[in-house]
Backbone as a ProteinNet text record, in pm:
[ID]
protein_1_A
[PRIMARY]
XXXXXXXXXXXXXXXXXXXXXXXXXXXXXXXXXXXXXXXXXXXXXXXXXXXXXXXXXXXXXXXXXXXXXXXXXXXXXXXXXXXXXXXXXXXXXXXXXXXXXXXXXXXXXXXXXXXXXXXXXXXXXXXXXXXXXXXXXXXXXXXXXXXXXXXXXXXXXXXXXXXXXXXXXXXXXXXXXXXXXXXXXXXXXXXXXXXXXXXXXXXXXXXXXXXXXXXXXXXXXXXXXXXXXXXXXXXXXXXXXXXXXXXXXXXXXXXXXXXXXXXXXXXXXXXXXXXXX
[TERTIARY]
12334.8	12474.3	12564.1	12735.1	12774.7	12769.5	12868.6	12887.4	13003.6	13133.1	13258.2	13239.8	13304.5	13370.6	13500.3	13515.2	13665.1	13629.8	13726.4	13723.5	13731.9	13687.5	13761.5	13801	13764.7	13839	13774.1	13726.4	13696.2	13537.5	13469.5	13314.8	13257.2	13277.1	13238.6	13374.4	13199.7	13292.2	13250.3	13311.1	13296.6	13218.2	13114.6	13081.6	13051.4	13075.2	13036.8	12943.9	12842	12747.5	12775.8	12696.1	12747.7	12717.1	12635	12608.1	12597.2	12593.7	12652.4	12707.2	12819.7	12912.3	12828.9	12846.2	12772.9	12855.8	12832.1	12925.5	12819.1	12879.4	12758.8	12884.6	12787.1	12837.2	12678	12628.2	12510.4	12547.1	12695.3	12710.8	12693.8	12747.3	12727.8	12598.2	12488.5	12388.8	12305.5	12307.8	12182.4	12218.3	12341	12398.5	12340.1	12411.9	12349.5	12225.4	12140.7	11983	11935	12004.2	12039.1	12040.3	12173.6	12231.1	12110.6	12101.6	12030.7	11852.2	11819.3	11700.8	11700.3	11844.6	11895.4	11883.3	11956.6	11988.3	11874.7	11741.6	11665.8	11597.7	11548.8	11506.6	11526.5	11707.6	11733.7	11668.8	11677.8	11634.8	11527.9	11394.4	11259.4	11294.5	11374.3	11333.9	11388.9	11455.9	11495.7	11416.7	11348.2	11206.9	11107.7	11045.5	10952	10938	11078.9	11119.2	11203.8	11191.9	11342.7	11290.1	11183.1	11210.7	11307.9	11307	11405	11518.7	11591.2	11698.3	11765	11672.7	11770.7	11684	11720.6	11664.5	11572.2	11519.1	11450	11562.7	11611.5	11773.6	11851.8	11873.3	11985.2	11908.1	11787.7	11714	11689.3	11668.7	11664.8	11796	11914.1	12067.7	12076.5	12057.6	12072.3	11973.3	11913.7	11752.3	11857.5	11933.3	12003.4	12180.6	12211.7	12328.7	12428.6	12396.8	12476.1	12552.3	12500.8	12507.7	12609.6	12689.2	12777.6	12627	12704.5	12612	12653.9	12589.7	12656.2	12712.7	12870.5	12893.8	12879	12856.7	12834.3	12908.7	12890.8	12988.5	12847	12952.3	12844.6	12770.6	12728.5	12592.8	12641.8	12604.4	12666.8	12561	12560	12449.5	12563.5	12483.5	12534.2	12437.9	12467.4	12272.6	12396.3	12319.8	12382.4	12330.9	12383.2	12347.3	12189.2	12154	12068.4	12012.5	11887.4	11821.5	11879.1	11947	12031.7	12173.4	12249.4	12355.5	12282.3	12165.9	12113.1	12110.7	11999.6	12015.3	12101.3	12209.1	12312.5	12426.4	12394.1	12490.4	12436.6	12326.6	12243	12160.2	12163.7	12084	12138.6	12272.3	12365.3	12256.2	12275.3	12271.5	12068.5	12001.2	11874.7	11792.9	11737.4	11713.4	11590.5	11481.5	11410.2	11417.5	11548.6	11572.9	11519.8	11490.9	11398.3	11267	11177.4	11103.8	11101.5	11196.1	11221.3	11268.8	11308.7	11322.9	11447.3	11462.4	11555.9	11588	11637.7	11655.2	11820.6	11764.5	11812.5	11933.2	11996.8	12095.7	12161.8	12048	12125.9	12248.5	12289.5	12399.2	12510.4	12540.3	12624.1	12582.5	12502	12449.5	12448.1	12427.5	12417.9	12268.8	12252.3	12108.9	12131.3	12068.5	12112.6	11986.7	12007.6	11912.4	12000.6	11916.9	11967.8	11856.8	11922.9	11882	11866.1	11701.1	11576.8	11460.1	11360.6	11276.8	11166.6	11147.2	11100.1	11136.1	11244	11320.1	11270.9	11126.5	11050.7	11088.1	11092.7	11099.9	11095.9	10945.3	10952.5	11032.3	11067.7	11169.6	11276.8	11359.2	11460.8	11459.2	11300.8	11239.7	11218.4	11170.6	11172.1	11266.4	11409.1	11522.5	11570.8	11606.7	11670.8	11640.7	11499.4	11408.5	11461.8	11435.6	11532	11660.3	11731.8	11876.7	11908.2	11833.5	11853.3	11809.6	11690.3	11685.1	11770.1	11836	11944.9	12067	12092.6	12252.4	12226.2	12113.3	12136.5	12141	12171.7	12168.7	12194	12294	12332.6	12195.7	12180.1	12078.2	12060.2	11973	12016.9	11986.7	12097.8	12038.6	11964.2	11907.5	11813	11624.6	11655.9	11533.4	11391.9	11315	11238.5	11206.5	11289.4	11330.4	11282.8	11207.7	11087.9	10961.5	10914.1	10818.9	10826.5	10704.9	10688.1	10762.1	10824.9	10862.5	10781.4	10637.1	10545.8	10566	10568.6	10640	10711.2	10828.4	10930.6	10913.8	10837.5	10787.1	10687.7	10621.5	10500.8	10579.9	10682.6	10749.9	10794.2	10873.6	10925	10809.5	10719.9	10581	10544	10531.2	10511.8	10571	10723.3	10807	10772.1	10717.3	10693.2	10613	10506.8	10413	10467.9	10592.7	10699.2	10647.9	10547.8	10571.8	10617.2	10651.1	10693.5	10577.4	10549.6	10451.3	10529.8	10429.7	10473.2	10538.1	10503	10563.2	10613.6	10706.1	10828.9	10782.8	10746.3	10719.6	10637.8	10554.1	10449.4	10466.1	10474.9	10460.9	10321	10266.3	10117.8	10025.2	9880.2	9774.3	9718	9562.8	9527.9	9461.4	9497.5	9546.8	9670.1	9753.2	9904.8	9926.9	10081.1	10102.1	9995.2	10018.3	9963.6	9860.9	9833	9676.5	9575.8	9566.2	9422.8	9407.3	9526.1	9536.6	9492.9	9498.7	9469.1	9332.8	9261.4	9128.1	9081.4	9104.2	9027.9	9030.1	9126.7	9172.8	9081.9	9055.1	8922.2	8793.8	8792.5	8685.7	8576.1	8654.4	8604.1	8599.4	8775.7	8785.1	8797.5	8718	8706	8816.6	8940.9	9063.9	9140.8	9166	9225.8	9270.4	9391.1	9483.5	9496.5	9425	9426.6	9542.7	9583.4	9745.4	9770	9710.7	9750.7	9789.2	9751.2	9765	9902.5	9922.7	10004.5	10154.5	10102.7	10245.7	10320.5	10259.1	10342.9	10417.2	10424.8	10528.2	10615.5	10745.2	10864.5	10896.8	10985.1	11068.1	11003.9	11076.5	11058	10916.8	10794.6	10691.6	10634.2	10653.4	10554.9	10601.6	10682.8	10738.4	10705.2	10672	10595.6	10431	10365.5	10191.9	10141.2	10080	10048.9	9937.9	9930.1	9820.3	9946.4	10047.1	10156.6	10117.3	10104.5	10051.6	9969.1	9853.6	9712.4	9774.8	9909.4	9951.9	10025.9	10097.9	10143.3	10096.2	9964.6	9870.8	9842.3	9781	9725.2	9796.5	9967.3	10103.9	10103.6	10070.1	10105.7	9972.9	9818.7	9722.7	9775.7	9800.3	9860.5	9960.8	10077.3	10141	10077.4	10014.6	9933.9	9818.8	9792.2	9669.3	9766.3	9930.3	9970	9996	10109.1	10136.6	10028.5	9918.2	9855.9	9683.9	9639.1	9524.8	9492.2	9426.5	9355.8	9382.3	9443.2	9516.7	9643	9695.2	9830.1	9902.6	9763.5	9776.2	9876.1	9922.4	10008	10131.9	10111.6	10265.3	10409.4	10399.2	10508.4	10531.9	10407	10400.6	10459.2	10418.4	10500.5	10615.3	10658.7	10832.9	10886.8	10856.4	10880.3	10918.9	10801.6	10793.8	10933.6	10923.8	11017	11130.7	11161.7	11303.2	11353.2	11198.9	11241.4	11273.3	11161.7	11244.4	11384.5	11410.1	11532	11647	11672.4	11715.2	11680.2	11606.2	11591.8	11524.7	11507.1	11400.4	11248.7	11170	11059.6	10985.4	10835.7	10780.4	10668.8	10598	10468.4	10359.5	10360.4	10298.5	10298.1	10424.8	10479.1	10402.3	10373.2	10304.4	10200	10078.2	9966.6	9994.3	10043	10125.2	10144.8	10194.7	10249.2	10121.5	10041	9953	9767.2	9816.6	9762.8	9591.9	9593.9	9473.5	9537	9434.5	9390.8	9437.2	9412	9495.8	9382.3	9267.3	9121.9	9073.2	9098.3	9061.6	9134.8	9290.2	9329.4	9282.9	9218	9161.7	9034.2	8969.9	8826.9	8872	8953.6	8951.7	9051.8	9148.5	9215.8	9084.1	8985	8941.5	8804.9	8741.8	8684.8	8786.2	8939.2	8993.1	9027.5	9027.5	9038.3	8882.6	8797.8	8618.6	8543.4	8667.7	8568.4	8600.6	8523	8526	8634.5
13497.7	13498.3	13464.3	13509.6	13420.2	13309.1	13268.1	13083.4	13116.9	12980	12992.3	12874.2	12808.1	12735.1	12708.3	12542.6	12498.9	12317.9	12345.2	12191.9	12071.1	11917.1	11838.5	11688.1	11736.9	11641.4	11679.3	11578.3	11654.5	11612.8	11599.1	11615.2	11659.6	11676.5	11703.6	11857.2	11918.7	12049.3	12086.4	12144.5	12146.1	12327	12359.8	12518.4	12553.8	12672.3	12711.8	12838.1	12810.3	12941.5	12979.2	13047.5	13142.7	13020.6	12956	12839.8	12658.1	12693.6	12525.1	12534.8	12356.9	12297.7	12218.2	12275.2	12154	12111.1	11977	11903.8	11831.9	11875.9	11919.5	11827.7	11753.4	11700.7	11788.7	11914.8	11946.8	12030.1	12084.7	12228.9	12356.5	12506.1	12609.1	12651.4	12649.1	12738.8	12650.2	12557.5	12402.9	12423.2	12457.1	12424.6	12577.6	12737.6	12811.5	12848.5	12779.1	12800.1	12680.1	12584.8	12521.9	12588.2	12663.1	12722	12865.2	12912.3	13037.3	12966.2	12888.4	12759.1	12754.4	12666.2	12643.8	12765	12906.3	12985	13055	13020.8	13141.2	13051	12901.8	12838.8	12843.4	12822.4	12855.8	13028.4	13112.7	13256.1	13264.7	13147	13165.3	13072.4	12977.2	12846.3	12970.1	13044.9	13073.9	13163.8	13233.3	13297.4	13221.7	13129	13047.7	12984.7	12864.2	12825.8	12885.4	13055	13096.7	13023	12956.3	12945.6	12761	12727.1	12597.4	12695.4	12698.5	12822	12870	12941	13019.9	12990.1	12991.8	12953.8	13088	13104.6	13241.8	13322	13252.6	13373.8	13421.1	13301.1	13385.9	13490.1	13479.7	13528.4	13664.2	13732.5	13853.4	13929.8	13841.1	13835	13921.6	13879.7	13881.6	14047.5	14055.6	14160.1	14318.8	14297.1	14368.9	14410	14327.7	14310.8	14270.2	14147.4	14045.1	13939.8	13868.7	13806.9	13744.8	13642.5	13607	13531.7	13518.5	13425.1	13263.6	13128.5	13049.2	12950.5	12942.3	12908.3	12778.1	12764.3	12670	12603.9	12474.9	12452.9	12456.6	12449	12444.6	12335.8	12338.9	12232	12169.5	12036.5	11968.4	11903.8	11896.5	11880.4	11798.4	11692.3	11683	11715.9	11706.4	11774.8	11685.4	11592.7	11529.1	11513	11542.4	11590	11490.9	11342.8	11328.6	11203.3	11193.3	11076.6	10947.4	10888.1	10780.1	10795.9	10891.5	10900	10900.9	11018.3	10976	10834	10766.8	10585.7	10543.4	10543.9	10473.4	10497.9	10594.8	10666.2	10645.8	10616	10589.7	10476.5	10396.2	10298	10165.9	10153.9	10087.2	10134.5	10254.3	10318.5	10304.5	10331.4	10343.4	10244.4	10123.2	10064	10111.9	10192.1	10257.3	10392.7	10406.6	10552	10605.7	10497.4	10535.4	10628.3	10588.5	10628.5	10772.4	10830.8	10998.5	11059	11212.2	11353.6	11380	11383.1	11400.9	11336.1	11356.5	11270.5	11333.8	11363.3	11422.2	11273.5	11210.2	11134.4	11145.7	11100.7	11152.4	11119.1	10940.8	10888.4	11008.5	11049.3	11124.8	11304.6	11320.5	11469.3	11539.4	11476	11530.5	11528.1	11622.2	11645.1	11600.9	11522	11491	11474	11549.4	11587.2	11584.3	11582.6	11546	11693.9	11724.9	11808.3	11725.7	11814.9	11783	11895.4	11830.2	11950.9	11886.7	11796.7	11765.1	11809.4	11842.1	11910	12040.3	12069.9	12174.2	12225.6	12352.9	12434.9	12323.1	12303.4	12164.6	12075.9	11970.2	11936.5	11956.4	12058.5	12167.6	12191.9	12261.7	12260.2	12204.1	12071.1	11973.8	11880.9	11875.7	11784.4	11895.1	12009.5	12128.7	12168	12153.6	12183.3	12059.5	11931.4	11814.7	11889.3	11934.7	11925.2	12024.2	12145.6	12221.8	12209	12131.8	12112.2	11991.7	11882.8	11808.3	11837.4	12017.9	12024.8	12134.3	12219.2	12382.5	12381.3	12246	12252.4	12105.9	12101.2	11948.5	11853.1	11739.4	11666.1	11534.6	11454.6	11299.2	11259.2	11162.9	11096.8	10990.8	10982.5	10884.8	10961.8	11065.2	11181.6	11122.8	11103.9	11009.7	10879.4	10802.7	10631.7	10578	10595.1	10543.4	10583.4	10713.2	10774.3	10899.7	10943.5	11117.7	11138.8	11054.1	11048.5	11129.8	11129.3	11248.7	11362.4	11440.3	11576	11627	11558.1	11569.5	11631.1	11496.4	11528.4	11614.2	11663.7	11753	11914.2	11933.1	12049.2	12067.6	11959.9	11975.4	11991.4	11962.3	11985.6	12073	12115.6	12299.7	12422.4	12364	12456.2	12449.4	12317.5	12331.1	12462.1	12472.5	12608.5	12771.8	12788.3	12911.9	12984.4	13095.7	13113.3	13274.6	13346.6	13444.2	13525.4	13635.8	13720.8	13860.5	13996.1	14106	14181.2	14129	14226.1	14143.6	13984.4	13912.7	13770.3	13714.4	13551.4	13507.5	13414.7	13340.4	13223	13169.2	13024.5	12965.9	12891.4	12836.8	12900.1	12848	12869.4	12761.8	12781.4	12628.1	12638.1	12722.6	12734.6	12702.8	12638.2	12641.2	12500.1	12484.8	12351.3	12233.4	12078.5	11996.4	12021	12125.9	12140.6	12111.8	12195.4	12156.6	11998.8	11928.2	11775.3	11683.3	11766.4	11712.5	11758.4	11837.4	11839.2	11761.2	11776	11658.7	11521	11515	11350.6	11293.5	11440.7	11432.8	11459	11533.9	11530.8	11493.8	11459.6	11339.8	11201	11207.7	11024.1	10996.8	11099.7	11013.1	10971.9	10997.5	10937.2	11032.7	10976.4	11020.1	10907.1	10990.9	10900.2	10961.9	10903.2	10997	10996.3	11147.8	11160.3	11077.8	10978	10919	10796.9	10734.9	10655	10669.7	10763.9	10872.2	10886.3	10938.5	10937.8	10853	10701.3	10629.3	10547.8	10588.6	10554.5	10651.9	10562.1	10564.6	10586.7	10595.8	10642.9	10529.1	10397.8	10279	10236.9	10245.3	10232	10273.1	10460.4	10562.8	10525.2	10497.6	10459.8	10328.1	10243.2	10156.9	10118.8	10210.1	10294.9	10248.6	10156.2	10095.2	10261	10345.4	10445.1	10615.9	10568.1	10664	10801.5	10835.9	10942.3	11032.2	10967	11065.8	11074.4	10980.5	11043	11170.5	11175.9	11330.1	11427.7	11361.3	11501.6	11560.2	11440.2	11470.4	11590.5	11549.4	11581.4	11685.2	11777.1	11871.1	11988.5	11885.4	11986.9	11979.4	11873.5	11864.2	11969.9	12043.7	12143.5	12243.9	12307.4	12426.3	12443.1	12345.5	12337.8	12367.1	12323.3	12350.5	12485.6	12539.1	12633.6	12794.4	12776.2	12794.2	12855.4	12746	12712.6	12716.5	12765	12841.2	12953.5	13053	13166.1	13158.3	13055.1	13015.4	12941.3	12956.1	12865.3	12752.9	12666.5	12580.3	12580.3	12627.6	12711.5	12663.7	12754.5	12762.9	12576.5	12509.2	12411.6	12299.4	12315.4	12259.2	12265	12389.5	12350.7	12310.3	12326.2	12264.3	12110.3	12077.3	11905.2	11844.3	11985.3	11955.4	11918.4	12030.1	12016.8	11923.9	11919.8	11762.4	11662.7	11595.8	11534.2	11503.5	11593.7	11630.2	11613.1	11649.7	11564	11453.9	11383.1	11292.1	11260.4	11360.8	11362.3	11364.6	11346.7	11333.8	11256.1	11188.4	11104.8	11111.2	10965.8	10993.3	11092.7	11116.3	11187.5	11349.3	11371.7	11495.1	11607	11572.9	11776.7	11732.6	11665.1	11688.8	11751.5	11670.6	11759.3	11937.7	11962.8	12063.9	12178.4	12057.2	12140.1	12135.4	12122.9	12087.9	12042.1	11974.6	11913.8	11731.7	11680.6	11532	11513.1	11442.2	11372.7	11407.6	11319.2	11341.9	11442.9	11576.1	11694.9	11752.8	11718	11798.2	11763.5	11629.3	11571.5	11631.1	11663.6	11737.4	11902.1	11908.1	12088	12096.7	11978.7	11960.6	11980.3	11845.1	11829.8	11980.1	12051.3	12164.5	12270.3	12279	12378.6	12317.9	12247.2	12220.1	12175.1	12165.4	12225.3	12317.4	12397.9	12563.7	12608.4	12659.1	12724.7	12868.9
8305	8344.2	8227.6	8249.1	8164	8127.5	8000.2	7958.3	7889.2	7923.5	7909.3	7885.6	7754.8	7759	7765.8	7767.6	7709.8	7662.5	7537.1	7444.8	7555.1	7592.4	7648.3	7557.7	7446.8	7357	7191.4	7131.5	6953.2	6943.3	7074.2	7061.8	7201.5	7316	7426.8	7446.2	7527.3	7554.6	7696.3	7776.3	7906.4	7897	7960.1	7974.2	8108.1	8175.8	8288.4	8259.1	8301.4	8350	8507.1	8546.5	8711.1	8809.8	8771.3	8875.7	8843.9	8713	8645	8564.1	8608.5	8520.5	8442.3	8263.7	8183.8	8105.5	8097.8	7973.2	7919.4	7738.2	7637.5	7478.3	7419.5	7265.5	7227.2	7263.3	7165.3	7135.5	7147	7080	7183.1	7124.8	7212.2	7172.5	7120.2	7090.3	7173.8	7132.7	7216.2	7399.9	7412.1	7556.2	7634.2	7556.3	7609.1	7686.7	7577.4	7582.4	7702.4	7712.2	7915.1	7977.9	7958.5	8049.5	8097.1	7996.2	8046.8	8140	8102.4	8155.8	8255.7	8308.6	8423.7	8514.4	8488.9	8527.5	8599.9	8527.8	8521.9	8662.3	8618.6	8724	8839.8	8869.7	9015.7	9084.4	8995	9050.1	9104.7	9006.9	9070.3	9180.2	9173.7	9291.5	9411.1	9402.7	9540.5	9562.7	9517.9	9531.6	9613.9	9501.9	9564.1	9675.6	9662.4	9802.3	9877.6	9918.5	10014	10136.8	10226.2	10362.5	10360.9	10229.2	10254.8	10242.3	10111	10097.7	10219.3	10298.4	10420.8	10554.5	10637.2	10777.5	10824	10917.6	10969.7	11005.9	11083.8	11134.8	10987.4	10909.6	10786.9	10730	10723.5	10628.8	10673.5	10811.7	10879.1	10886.9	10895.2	10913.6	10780.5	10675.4	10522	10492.9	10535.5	10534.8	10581	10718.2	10767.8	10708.6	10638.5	10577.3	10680.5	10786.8	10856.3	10834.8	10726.4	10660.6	10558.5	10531.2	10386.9	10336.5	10210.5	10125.3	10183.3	10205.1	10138.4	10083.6	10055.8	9961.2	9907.4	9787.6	9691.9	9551.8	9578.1	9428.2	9307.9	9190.3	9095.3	9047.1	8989.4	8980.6	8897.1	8878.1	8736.4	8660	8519.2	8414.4	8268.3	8260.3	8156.5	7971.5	7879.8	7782	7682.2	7616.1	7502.2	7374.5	7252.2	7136.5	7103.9	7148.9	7092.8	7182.4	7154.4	7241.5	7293.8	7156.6	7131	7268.4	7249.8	7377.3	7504.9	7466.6	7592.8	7666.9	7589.8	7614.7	7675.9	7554.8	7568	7689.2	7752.2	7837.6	8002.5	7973.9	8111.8	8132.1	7991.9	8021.6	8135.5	8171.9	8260.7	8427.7	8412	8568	8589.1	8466.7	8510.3	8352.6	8424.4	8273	8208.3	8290.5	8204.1	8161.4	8132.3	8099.9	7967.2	7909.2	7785.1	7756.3	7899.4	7938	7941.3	7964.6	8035.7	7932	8011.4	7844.8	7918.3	8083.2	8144.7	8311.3	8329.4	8493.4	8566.6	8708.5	8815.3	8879.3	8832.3	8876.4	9054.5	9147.6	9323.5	9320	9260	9331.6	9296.6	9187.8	9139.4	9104.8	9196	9151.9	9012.3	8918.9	8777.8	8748.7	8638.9	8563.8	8473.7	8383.6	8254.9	8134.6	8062.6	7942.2	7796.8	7709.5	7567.1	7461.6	7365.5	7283.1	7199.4	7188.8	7105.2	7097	6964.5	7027.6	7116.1	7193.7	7300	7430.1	7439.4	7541.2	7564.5	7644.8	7655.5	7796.2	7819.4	7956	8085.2	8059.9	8181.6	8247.9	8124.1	8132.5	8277.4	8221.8	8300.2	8387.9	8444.6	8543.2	8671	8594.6	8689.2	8728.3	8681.6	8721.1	8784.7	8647.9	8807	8951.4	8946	9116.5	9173.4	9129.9	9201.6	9233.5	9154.6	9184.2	9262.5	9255.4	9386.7	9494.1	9520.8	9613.6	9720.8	9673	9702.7	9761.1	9672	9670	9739.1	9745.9	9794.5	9971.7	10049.3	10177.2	10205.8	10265.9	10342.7	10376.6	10225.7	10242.3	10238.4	10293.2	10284.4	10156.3	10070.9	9985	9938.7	10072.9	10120.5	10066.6	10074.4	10110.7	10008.5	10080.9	9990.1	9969.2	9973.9	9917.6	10013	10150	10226.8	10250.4	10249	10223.4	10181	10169.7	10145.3	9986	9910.4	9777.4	9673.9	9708.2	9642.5	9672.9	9758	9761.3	9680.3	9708.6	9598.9	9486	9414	9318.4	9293.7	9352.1	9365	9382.1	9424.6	9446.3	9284.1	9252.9	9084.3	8984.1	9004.7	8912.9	8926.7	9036.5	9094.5	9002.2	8974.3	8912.4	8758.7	8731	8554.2	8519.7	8660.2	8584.4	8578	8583.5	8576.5	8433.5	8426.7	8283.9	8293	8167.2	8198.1	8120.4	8168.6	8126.4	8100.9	8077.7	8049.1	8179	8282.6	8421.2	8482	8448.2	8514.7	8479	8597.4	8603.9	8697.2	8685.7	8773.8	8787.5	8902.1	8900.5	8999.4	8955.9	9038.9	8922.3	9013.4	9006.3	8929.1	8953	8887.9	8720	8682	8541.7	8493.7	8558.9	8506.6	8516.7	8468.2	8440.1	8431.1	8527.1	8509	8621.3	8680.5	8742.3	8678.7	8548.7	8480.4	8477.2	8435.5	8410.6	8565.9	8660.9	8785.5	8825.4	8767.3	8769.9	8682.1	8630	8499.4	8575.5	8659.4	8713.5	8806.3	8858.3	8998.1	8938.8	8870.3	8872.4	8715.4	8595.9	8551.4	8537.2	8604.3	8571	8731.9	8820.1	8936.3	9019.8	8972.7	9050.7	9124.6	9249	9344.6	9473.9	9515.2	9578.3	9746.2	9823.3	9998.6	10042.7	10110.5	10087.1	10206	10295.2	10421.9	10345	10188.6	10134.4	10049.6	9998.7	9884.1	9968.5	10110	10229.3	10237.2	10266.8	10212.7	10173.3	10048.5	9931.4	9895	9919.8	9909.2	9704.2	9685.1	9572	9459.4	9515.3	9427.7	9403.6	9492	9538.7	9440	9438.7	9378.6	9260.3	9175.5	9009.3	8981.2	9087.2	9016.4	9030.4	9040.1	9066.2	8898.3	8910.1	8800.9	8733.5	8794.9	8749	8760	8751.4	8811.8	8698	8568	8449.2	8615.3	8602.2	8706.8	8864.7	8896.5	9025.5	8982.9	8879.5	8874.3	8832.9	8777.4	8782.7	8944.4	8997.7	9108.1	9216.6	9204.1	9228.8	9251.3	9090.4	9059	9118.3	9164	9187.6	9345.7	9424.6	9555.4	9566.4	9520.7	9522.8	9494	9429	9390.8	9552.5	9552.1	9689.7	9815.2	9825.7	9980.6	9959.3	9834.5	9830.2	9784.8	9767.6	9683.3	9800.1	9802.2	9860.1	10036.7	10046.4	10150.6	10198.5	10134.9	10122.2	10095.7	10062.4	10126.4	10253.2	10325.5	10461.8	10499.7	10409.4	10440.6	10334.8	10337.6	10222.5	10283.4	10430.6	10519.2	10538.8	10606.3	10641.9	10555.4	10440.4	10310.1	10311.1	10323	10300.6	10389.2	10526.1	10640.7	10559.4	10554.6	10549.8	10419.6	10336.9	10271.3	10334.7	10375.5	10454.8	10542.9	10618.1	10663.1	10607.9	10490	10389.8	10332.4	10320.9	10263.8	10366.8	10467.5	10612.3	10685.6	10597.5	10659.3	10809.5	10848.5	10987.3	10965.7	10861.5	10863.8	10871.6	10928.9	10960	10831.2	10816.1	10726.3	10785.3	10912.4	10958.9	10960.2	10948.4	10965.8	10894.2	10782.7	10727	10786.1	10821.1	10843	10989	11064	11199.5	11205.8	11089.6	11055.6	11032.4	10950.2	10929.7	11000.8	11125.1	11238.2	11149.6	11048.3	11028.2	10970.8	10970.6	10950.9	10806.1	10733	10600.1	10553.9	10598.9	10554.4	10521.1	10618.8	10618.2	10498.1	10482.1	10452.9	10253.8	10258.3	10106.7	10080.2	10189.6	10130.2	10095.3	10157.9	10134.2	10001.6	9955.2	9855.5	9719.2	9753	9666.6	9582.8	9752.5	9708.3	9628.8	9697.2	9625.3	9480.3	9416.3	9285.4	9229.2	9275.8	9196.8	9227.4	9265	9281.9	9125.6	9102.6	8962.9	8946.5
[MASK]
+++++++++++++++++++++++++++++++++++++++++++++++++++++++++++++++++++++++++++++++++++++++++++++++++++++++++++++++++++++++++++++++++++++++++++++++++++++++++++++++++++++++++++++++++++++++++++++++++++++++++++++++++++++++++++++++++++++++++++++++++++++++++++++++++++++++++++++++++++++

């Protein structure tokens, strides 16, 4: 899409792409290459996830040309010239912000990342999948912060494995992203977390997981396995639970519900679909 700017003083510049507002001290070349990031992400997320996106009715409505789009404000991102602003700009609001490359800000709906060359696809990925999923449908900002907080995150890890090939883009499979890293987790260092255990924890809970590195591996093979694994079988069921999430109507119980098997069950067939060869 496009990118427009305008000056908002003699180091920060305000830019609009088709669907985010970024305000950027990294310059137009550093900010573009966001912007187009950003851009490209939301296209697959609404791919991947259309049954959060649109309901069954919009979505047939839309199929037939019934349908408006809708509407939406734009997204807001801030990308700051260097690690240091980073810090310094967020260390008030989040004190281990040190820790991170980027972070999805709920209270105030901003993304906020800093240019570097650490600042890899991922990255982007994964605060943007936060941020659309928050803003692209009336959601609690609660969503998470008592249980089911792994999802979440397991949906945004999902999106890191987006790569682009010769005939478009792929996202999944257990060659991609931090899957391989979540086999390795199971099945050499033995670790694993039973999702009746994993359910839950809440926001604050799951970030302070003295073993938290191998929960987002695990995370990331847990998303590949709903969306992914047993043909796809619980795909649908997944986003369900999302959505619930995300409204705030969901129970710890809820996807296994959904996915009319046991926690237990649903850990052995987790664990065969990530040591099948």
């Amino acid at each position: 899409g496009r990118l427009s700017a305008q000056t908002s003083d003699t180091t920060q510049q305000l830019f609009h792409s088709d669907h985010w507002h970024i305000r950027s001290t990294a310059g137009p070349p550093h900010t573009a290459a966001l912007a187009k990031q950003l851009e490209l992400t939301r296209f697959i997320w609404r791919q991947v996830f259309g049954g959060f996106v649109l309901t069954p009715v919009e979505l047939s409505r839309r199929i037939v040309g019934q349908a408006r789009p809708r509407p939406t404000s734009l997204f807001k991102v801030v990308l700051l010239a260097n690690r240091e602003e980073y810090i310094d700009s967020l260390q008030p609001l989040e004190p281990d912000i040190g820790k991170t490359l980027g972070i999805y800000w709920t209270p105030t709906q901003t993304a906020w990342f800093f240019s570097s060359q650490d600042l890899d696809s991922r990255t982007v990925e994964h605060e943007a999948t936060h941020q659309l999923f928050a803003e692209s449908w009336p959601t609690s900002p609660l969503a998470g912060s008592k249980h089911g907080m792994w999802a979440l995150e397991a949906a945004a890890c999902y999106m890191e494995s987006l790569q682009k090939t010769d005939f478009g883009f792929t996202v999944g499979g257990r060659q991609s992203g931090r899957v391989p890293a979540a086999r390795e987790r199971l099945l050499d260092d033995n670790f694993f977390l039973p999702l009746r255990q994993l359910s839950k924890l809440g926001r604050s809970a799951l970030q302070n997981e003295p073993e938290l590195p191998k929960i987002y591996s695990q995370l990331s093979g847990l998303a590949d396995f709903f969306m992914n694994g047993e043909g796809g079988r619980y795909r649908n069921a997944f986003i369900e639970y999302l959505v619930q999430l995300y409204r705030g109507t969901a129970e710890q119980e809820t996807l296994w519900k959904l996915c009319r098997r046991s926690p237990e069950e649903l850990d052995t067939e987790y664990k065969r679909y990530l040591s099948s060869p």
